[in-house]
PDB file of C-alpha atoms in Angstrom:
ATOM      1  CA  MET A   1      80.115  92.910  64.405  1.00  0.00           C
ATOM      2  CA  THR A   2      83.488  92.941  66.175  1.00  0.00           C
ATOM      3  CA  SER A   3      83.577  96.707  66.509  1.00  0.00           C
ATOM      4  CA  LEU A   4      80.041  96.779  67.832  1.00  0.00           C
ATOM      5  CA  VAL A   5      80.541  94.194  70.461  1.00  0.00           C
ATOM      6  CA  ARG A   6      83.918  95.743  71.485  1.00  0.00           C
ATOM      7  CA  THR A   7      82.182  98.964  72.172  1.00  0.00           C
ATOM      8  CA  TYR A   8      79.781  97.373  74.588  1.00  0.00           C
ATOM      9  CA  ALA A   9      82.737  95.465  76.246  1.00  0.00           C
ATOM     10  CA  GLU A  10      84.722  98.569  76.780  1.00  0.00           C
ATOM     11  CA  GLN A  11      81.684 100.355  78.385  1.00  0.00           C
ATOM     12  CA  SER A  12      81.279  97.406  80.671  1.00  0.00           C
ATOM     13  CA  ASP A  13      85.004  97.327  81.575  1.00  0.00           C
ATOM     14  CA  GLN A  14      85.312  93.844  80.011  1.00  0.00           C
ATOM     15  CA  GLN A  15      87.858  92.409  77.632  1.00  0.00           C
ATOM     16  CA  LEU A  16      86.703  91.084  74.232  1.00  0.00           C
ATOM     17  CA  ILE A  17      88.670  88.190  72.751  1.00  0.00           C
ATOM     18  CA  VAL A  18      87.924  87.258  69.128  1.00  0.00           C
ATOM     19  CA  ASP A  19      88.895  84.036  67.543  1.00  0.00           C
ATOM     20  CA  ASP A  20      88.384  84.144  63.855  1.00  0.00           C
ATOM     21  CA  ALA A  21      87.864  80.450  62.958  1.00  0.00           C
ATOM     22  CA  VAL A  22      87.876  81.112  59.176  1.00  0.00           C
ATOM     23  CA  PRO A  23      89.964  84.286  58.587  1.00  0.00           C
ATOM     24  CA  LEU A  24      89.803  86.066  55.288  1.00  0.00           C
ATOM     25  CA  ASP A  25      92.675  85.997  52.895  1.00  0.00           C
ATOM     26  CA  GLN A  26      95.332  88.716  53.683  1.00  0.00           C
ATOM     27  CA  HIS A  27      94.756  90.150  50.274  1.00  0.00           C
ATOM     28  CA  ASP A  28      90.984  90.364  50.648  1.00  0.00           C
ATOM     29  CA  ALA A  29      90.501  92.146  53.948  1.00  0.00           C
ATOM     30  CA  ARG A  30      86.773  92.944  53.291  1.00  0.00           C
ATOM     31  CA  GLY A  31      85.868  89.662  51.614  1.00  0.00           C
ATOM     32  CA  LEU A  32      84.755  91.282  48.366  1.00  0.00           C
ATOM     33  CA  ALA A  33      87.179  89.535  45.911  1.00  0.00           C
ATOM     34  CA  GLY A  34      84.693  86.976  45.101  1.00  0.00           C
ATOM     35  CA  PHE A  35      82.146  89.584  44.166  1.00  0.00           C
ATOM     36  CA  TYR A  36      84.426  91.528  41.958  1.00  0.00           C
ATOM     37  CA  LEU A  37      85.577  88.299  40.301  1.00  0.00           C
ATOM     38  CA  SER A  38      82.100  87.058  39.518  1.00  0.00           C
ATOM     39  CA  PHE A  39      81.012  90.514  38.343  1.00  0.00           C
ATOM     40  CA  GLY A  40      83.892  90.741  35.904  1.00  0.00           C
ATOM     41  CA  VAL A  41      83.233  87.274  34.464  1.00  0.00           C
ATOM     42  CA  THR A  42      79.533  87.908  34.219  1.00  0.00           C
ATOM     43  CA  LEU A  43      80.177  91.110  32.222  1.00  0.00           C
ATOM     44  CA  ALA A  44      82.619  89.300  29.986  1.00  0.00           C
ATOM     45  CA  GLY A  45      79.976  86.573  29.125  1.00  0.00           C
ATOM     46  CA  PHE A  46      77.358  89.259  28.695  1.00  0.00           C
ATOM     47  CA  VAL A  47      79.573  91.337  26.209  1.00  0.00           C
ATOM     48  CA  LEU A  48      80.467  88.124  24.331  1.00  0.00           C
ATOM     49  CA  ALA A  49      76.884  87.287  23.831  1.00  0.00           C
ATOM     50  CA  GLN A  50      76.132  90.786  22.518  1.00  0.00           C
ATOM     51  CA  ASN A  51      78.717  90.231  19.912  1.00  0.00           C
ATOM     52  CA  VAL A  52      77.520  86.692  19.064  1.00  0.00           C
ATOM     53  CA  LEU A  53      74.060  88.011  18.547  1.00  0.00           C
ATOM     54  CA  GLY A  54      75.389  90.346  15.898  1.00  0.00           C
ATOM     55  CA  LEU A  55      76.968  87.328  14.132  1.00  0.00           C
ATOM     56  CA  THR A  56      73.754  85.390  13.837  1.00  0.00           C
ATOM     57  CA  LYS A  57      73.547  85.708  10.104  1.00  0.00           C
ATOM     58  CA  VAL A  58      77.231  85.110   9.627  1.00  0.00           C
ATOM     59  CA  LEU A  59      77.972  82.072  11.777  1.00  0.00           C
ATOM     60  CA  ARG A  60      76.061  78.866  11.970  1.00  0.00           C
ATOM     61  CA  LEU A  61      74.493  77.934  15.373  1.00  0.00           C
ATOM     62  CA  ARG A  62      77.132  75.321  16.159  1.00  0.00           C
ATOM     63  CA  HIS A  63      79.898  77.736  15.419  1.00  0.00           C
ATOM     64  CA  ARG A  64      78.252  80.363  17.714  1.00  0.00           C
ATOM     65  CA  PHE A  65      77.874  77.780  20.413  1.00  0.00           C
ATOM     66  CA  THR A  66      81.504  76.711  20.008  1.00  0.00           C
ATOM     67  CA  LEU A  67      82.606  80.392  20.282  1.00  0.00           C
ATOM     68  CA  ILE A  68      80.649  80.797  23.492  1.00  0.00           C
ATOM     69  CA  ALA A  69      81.965  77.535  25.035  1.00  0.00           C
ATOM     70  CA  GLY A  70      85.519  78.135  24.046  1.00  0.00           C
ATOM     71  CA  PHE A  71      85.491  81.789  25.377  1.00  0.00           C
ATOM     72  CA  SER A  72      83.832  80.714  28.570  1.00  0.00           C
ATOM     73  CA  ALA A  73      86.478  78.127  29.259  1.00  0.00           C
ATOM     74  CA  ALA A  74      89.290  80.568  28.498  1.00  0.00           C
ATOM     75  CA  ALA A  75      87.716  83.401  30.515  1.00  0.00           C
ATOM     76  CA  GLY A  76      87.220  81.131  33.503  1.00  0.00           C
ATOM     77  CA  LEU A  77      90.820  79.835  33.469  1.00  0.00           C
ATOM     78  CA  LEU A  78      92.345  83.263  32.917  1.00  0.00           C
ATOM     79  CA  ALA A  79      90.191  84.896  35.701  1.00  0.00           C
ATOM     80  CA  ALA A  80      91.095  82.034  38.113  1.00  0.00           C
ATOM     81  CA  ILE A  81      94.754  82.460  37.430  1.00  0.00           C
ATOM     82  CA  LEU A  82      94.685  86.130  37.933  1.00  0.00           C
ATOM     83  CA  ALA A  83      92.592  86.070  41.094  1.00  0.00           C
ATOM     84  CA  GLY A  84      94.434  83.091  42.541  1.00  0.00           C
ATOM     85  CA  PRO A  85      98.062  82.594  41.843  1.00  0.00           C
ATOM     86  CA  VAL A  86      98.824  86.065  40.377  1.00  0.00           C
ATOM     87  CA  LEU A  87      96.954  88.370  42.837  1.00  0.00           C
ATOM     88  CA  GLY A  88      96.431  86.038  45.689  1.00  0.00           C
ATOM     89  CA  ALA A  89      92.997  87.467  46.433  1.00  0.00           C
ATOM     90  CA  VAL A  90      90.918  84.247  46.075  1.00  0.00           C
ATOM     91  CA  PRO A  91      92.471  81.153  47.892  1.00  0.00           C
ATOM     92  CA  ALA A  92      90.248  78.640  46.146  1.00  0.00           C
ATOM     93  CA  PRO A  93      91.905  75.712  44.339  1.00  0.00           C
ATOM     94  CA  LEU A  94      92.620  76.670  40.740  1.00  0.00           C
ATOM     95  CA  ILE A  95      90.916  74.007  38.750  1.00  0.00           C
ATOM     96  CA  PRO A  96      87.575  74.110  40.678  1.00  0.00           C
ATOM     97  CA  LEU A  97      87.625  77.912  40.578  1.00  0.00           C
ATOM     98  CA  ALA A  98      88.269  77.915  36.869  1.00  0.00           C
ATOM     99  CA  LEU A  99      85.270  75.510  36.454  1.00  0.00           C
ATOM    100  CA  VAL A 100      82.961  77.742  38.430  1.00  0.00           C
ATOM    101  CA  LEU A 101      83.985  80.818  36.466  1.00  0.00           C
ATOM    102  CA  ALA A 102      83.684  79.072  33.125  1.00  0.00           C
ATOM    103  CA  LEU A 103      80.193  77.931  34.042  1.00  0.00           C
ATOM    104  CA  LEU A 104      79.368  81.525  35.153  1.00  0.00           C
ATOM    105  CA  ALA A 105      80.580  83.018  31.842  1.00  0.00           C
ATOM    106  CA  ALA A 106      78.599  80.352  29.939  1.00  0.00           C
ATOM    107  CA  ALA A 107      75.510  81.023  31.961  1.00  0.00           C
ATOM    108  CA  ALA A 108      75.743  84.784  31.395  1.00  0.00           C
ATOM    109  CA  ALA A 109      76.485  84.390  27.730  1.00  0.00           C
ATOM    110  CA  PHE A 110      73.897  81.748  26.875  1.00  0.00           C
ATOM    111  CA  THR A 111      71.290  83.679  28.884  1.00  0.00           C
ATOM    112  CA  THR A 112      71.934  86.897  27.187  1.00  0.00           C
ATOM    113  CA  LYS A 113      71.750  85.182  23.767  1.00  0.00           C
ATOM    114  CA  LEU A 114      68.514  83.486  24.827  1.00  0.00           C
ATOM    115  CA  LEU A 115      66.842  86.759  25.772  1.00  0.00           C
ATOM    116  CA  GLY A 116      68.272  88.423  22.604  1.00  0.00           C
ATOM    117  CA  THR A 117      66.970  85.547  20.392  1.00  0.00           C
ATOM    118  CA  TYR A 118      63.391  85.577  21.880  1.00  0.00           C
ATOM    119  CA  LEU A 119      62.881  89.112  22.684  1.00  0.00           C
ATOM    120  CA  GLY A 120      64.686  90.802  19.867  1.00  0.00           C
ATOM    121  CA  PRO A 121      65.997  94.379  20.431  1.00  0.00           C
ATOM    122  CA  ILE A 122      64.911  94.537  24.160  1.00  0.00           C
ATOM    123  CA  GLY A 123      66.624  91.191  24.910  1.00  0.00           C
ATOM    124  CA  VAL A 124      70.068  92.778  25.653  1.00  0.00           C
ATOM    125  CA  PRO A 125      68.495  95.429  28.164  1.00  0.00           C
ATOM    126  CA  ALA A 126      66.515  92.599  29.720  1.00  0.00           C
ATOM    127  CA  ALA A 127      69.810  90.607  30.217  1.00  0.00           C
ATOM    128  CA  THR A 128      71.473  93.714  31.636  1.00  0.00           C
ATOM    129  CA  LEU A 129      68.713  94.128  34.197  1.00  0.00           C
ATOM    130  CA  LEU A 130      68.558  90.326  35.116  1.00  0.00           C
ATOM    131  CA  LEU A 131      72.302  89.578  35.242  1.00  0.00           C
ATOM    132  CA  LEU A 132      74.164  92.767  35.982  1.00  0.00           C
ATOM    133  CA  THR A 133      71.664  94.741  37.927  1.00  0.00           C
ATOM    134  CA  VAL A 134      69.374  92.351  39.862  1.00  0.00           C
ATOM    135  CA  GLY A 135      71.922  89.454  39.807  1.00  0.00           C
ATOM    136  CA  ASN A 136      74.792  91.354  41.269  1.00  0.00           C
ATOM    137  CA  ALA A 137      72.596  93.325  43.664  1.00  0.00           C
ATOM    138  CA  THR A 138      71.149  90.181  45.238  1.00  0.00           C
ATOM    139  CA  SER A 139      74.353  88.064  45.183  1.00  0.00           C
ATOM    140  CA  GLY A 140      74.866  88.707  48.859  1.00  0.00           C
ATOM    141  CA  ALA A 141      78.537  89.317  48.522  1.00  0.00           C
ATOM    142  CA  VAL A 142      78.600  92.772  49.948  1.00  0.00           C
ATOM    143  CA  ILE A 143      76.382  92.506  52.974  1.00  0.00           C
ATOM    144  CA  GLY A 144      75.655  88.776  53.285  1.00  0.00           C
ATOM    145  CA  ALA A 145      72.717  86.857  51.778  1.00  0.00           C
ATOM    146  CA  ASP A 146      71.079  86.501  55.153  1.00  0.00           C
ATOM    147  CA  LEU A 147      70.814  90.155  55.473  1.00  0.00           C
ATOM    148  CA  LEU A 148      69.052  90.746  52.151  1.00  0.00           C
ATOM    149  CA  PRO A 149      65.359  91.703  52.029  1.00  0.00           C
ATOM    150  CA  GLY A 150      62.953  88.714  51.734  1.00  0.00           C
ATOM    151  CA  ILE A 151      62.367  88.792  47.981  1.00  0.00           C
ATOM    152  CA  ALA A 152      66.107  89.349  47.149  1.00  0.00           C
ATOM    153  CA  ARG A 153      67.048  86.570  49.531  1.00  0.00           C
ATOM    154  CA  SER A 154      64.809  84.123  47.890  1.00  0.00           C
ATOM    155  CA  ILE A 155      66.191  84.713  44.361  1.00  0.00           C
ATOM    156  CA  SER A 156      69.805  85.244  45.293  1.00  0.00           C
ATOM    157  CA  ALA A 157      71.115  81.742  44.963  1.00  0.00           C
ATOM    158  CA  ALA A 158      68.966  81.081  41.960  1.00  0.00           C
ATOM    159  CA  LEU A 159      70.672  83.719  39.675  1.00  0.00           C
ATOM    160  CA  PRO A 160      74.043  83.138  38.184  1.00  0.00           C
ATOM    161  CA  PRO A 161      76.022  85.883  40.081  1.00  0.00           C
ATOM    162  CA  GLY A 162      74.566  84.816  43.402  1.00  0.00           C
ATOM    163  CA  ALA A 163      75.387  81.155  42.733  1.00  0.00           C
ATOM    164  CA  ALA A 164      78.950  81.931  41.622  1.00  0.00           C
ATOM    165  CA  VAL A 165      79.620  83.989  44.787  1.00  0.00           C
ATOM    166  CA  ARG A 166      78.588  81.224  47.003  1.00  0.00           C
ATOM    167  CA  ALA A 167      80.635  78.660  45.011  1.00  0.00           C
ATOM    168  CA  ILE A 168      83.748  80.873  45.209  1.00  0.00           C
ATOM    169  CA  ALA A 169      83.268  81.424  48.960  1.00  0.00           C
ATOM    170  CA  ASP A 170      82.728  77.719  49.629  1.00  0.00           C
ATOM    171  CA  LEU A 171      85.840  76.745  47.630  1.00  0.00           C
ATOM    172  CA  SER A 172      87.900  79.530  49.229  1.00  0.00           C
ATOM    173  CA  TYR A 173      87.055  79.033  52.894  1.00  0.00           C
ATOM    174  CA  PHE A 174      84.976  75.940  53.488  1.00  0.00           C
ATOM    175  CA  GLN A 175      86.887  73.251  51.455  1.00  0.00           C
ATOM    176  CA  GLY A 176      84.151  73.334  48.750  1.00  0.00           C
ATOM    177  CA  SER A 177      81.574  71.667  50.999  1.00  0.00           C
ATOM    178  CA  GLY A 178      78.656  73.582  49.645  1.00  0.00           C
ATOM    179  CA  ALA A 179      79.968  74.335  46.115  1.00  0.00           C
ATOM    180  CA  ILE A 180      78.036  71.547  44.221  1.00  0.00           C
ATOM    181  CA  THR A 181      74.576  73.134  44.430  1.00  0.00           C
ATOM    182  CA  PRO A 182      75.614  76.501  43.098  1.00  0.00           C
ATOM    183  CA  MET A 183      77.740  74.843  40.280  1.00  0.00           C
ATOM    184  CA  ILE A 184      74.568  72.799  39.397  1.00  0.00           C
ATOM    185  CA  THR A 185      72.638  76.116  39.298  1.00  0.00           C
ATOM    186  CA  LEU A 186      75.152  77.673  36.915  1.00  0.00           C
ATOM    187  CA  ALA A 187      75.183  74.633  34.653  1.00  0.00           C
ATOM    188  CA  THR A 188      71.453  74.536  34.557  1.00  0.00           C
ATOM    189  CA  TRP A 189      71.349  78.224  33.389  1.00  0.00           C
ATOM    190  CA  ALA A 190      73.828  77.593  30.662  1.00  0.00           C
ATOM    191  CA  ILE A 191      72.407  74.201  29.367  1.00  0.00           C
ATOM    192  CA  SER A 192      68.762  75.301  29.590  1.00  0.00           C
ATOM    193  CA  ALA A 193      69.473  78.663  27.721  1.00  0.00           C
ATOM    194  CA  GLY A 194      71.507  76.882  25.074  1.00  0.00           C
ATOM    195  CA  LEU A 195      68.830  74.312  24.461  1.00  0.00           C
ATOM    196  CA  LEU A 196      66.128  76.990  24.069  1.00  0.00           C
ATOM    197  CA  VAL A 197      68.234  78.932  21.637  1.00  0.00           C
ATOM    198  CA  ALA A 198      68.778  75.739  19.630  1.00  0.00           C
ATOM    199  CA  VAL A 199      65.039  75.051  19.630  1.00  0.00           C
ATOM    200  CA  ARG A 200      64.343  78.561  18.317  1.00  0.00           C
ATOM    201  CA  SER A 201      66.906  78.276  15.673  1.00  0.00           C
ATOM    202  CA  ARG A 202      65.729  74.862  14.513  1.00  0.00           C
ATOM    203  CA  THR A 203      62.099  76.204  14.425  1.00  0.00           C
ATOM    204  CA  ARG A 204      63.127  79.160  12.297  1.00  0.00           C
ATOM    205  CA  ALA A 205      65.083  77.022   9.933  1.00  0.00           C
ATOM    206  CA  THR A 206      62.008  74.609   9.528  1.00  0.00           C
ATOM    207  CA  ARG A 207      59.709  77.504   8.762  1.00  0.00           C
ATOM    208  CA  ALA A 208      62.108  78.987   6.225  1.00  0.00           C
ATOM    209  CA  ALA A 209      62.480  75.616   4.533  1.00  0.00           C
ATOM    210  CA  ALA A 210      58.764  75.153   4.425  1.00  0.00           C
TER     211      ALA A 210
END
């Protein structure tokens, strides 16, 4: 936008003065650090769920849930430390950022496990399409959510990657003023998917016992 307006200003022999009220971090000149951070954490949760699906006959449900929860917490904290204090690319407070990323990892993992549990062999490809393809494409991190096409804009904030990108941006540049809603979205995905997986597991156990 600055380049565009500057061109018109120069053609009109006027001087353009730009005051960036909320400047990007010096290590994130294009404002894409939040996108890459959320993509990496989403991918980590997705890969974890793939492995957990393969352990269905080996581990009890509570052990699988404990594995997902523990990994999500560890992944969120590690990613927050790397992106924040280590690389300095995301200026968000460490603990809130770690919480957002942990919720994102859990949402991705539990959603992938949910689809794999209910859809069988096509569950993982469906999770790939939902989380990694549609989710990241509609996150709005690259061009801005307001510039997305109508359908993409309407689902952007409802999917885990889009919610995470918004929460990271709010924590980084707007004192977390709008971070609660996307965090609730992430928690809803994780909890709802986990409950549905538990219901399916309980139903199968009841049928087997009968």
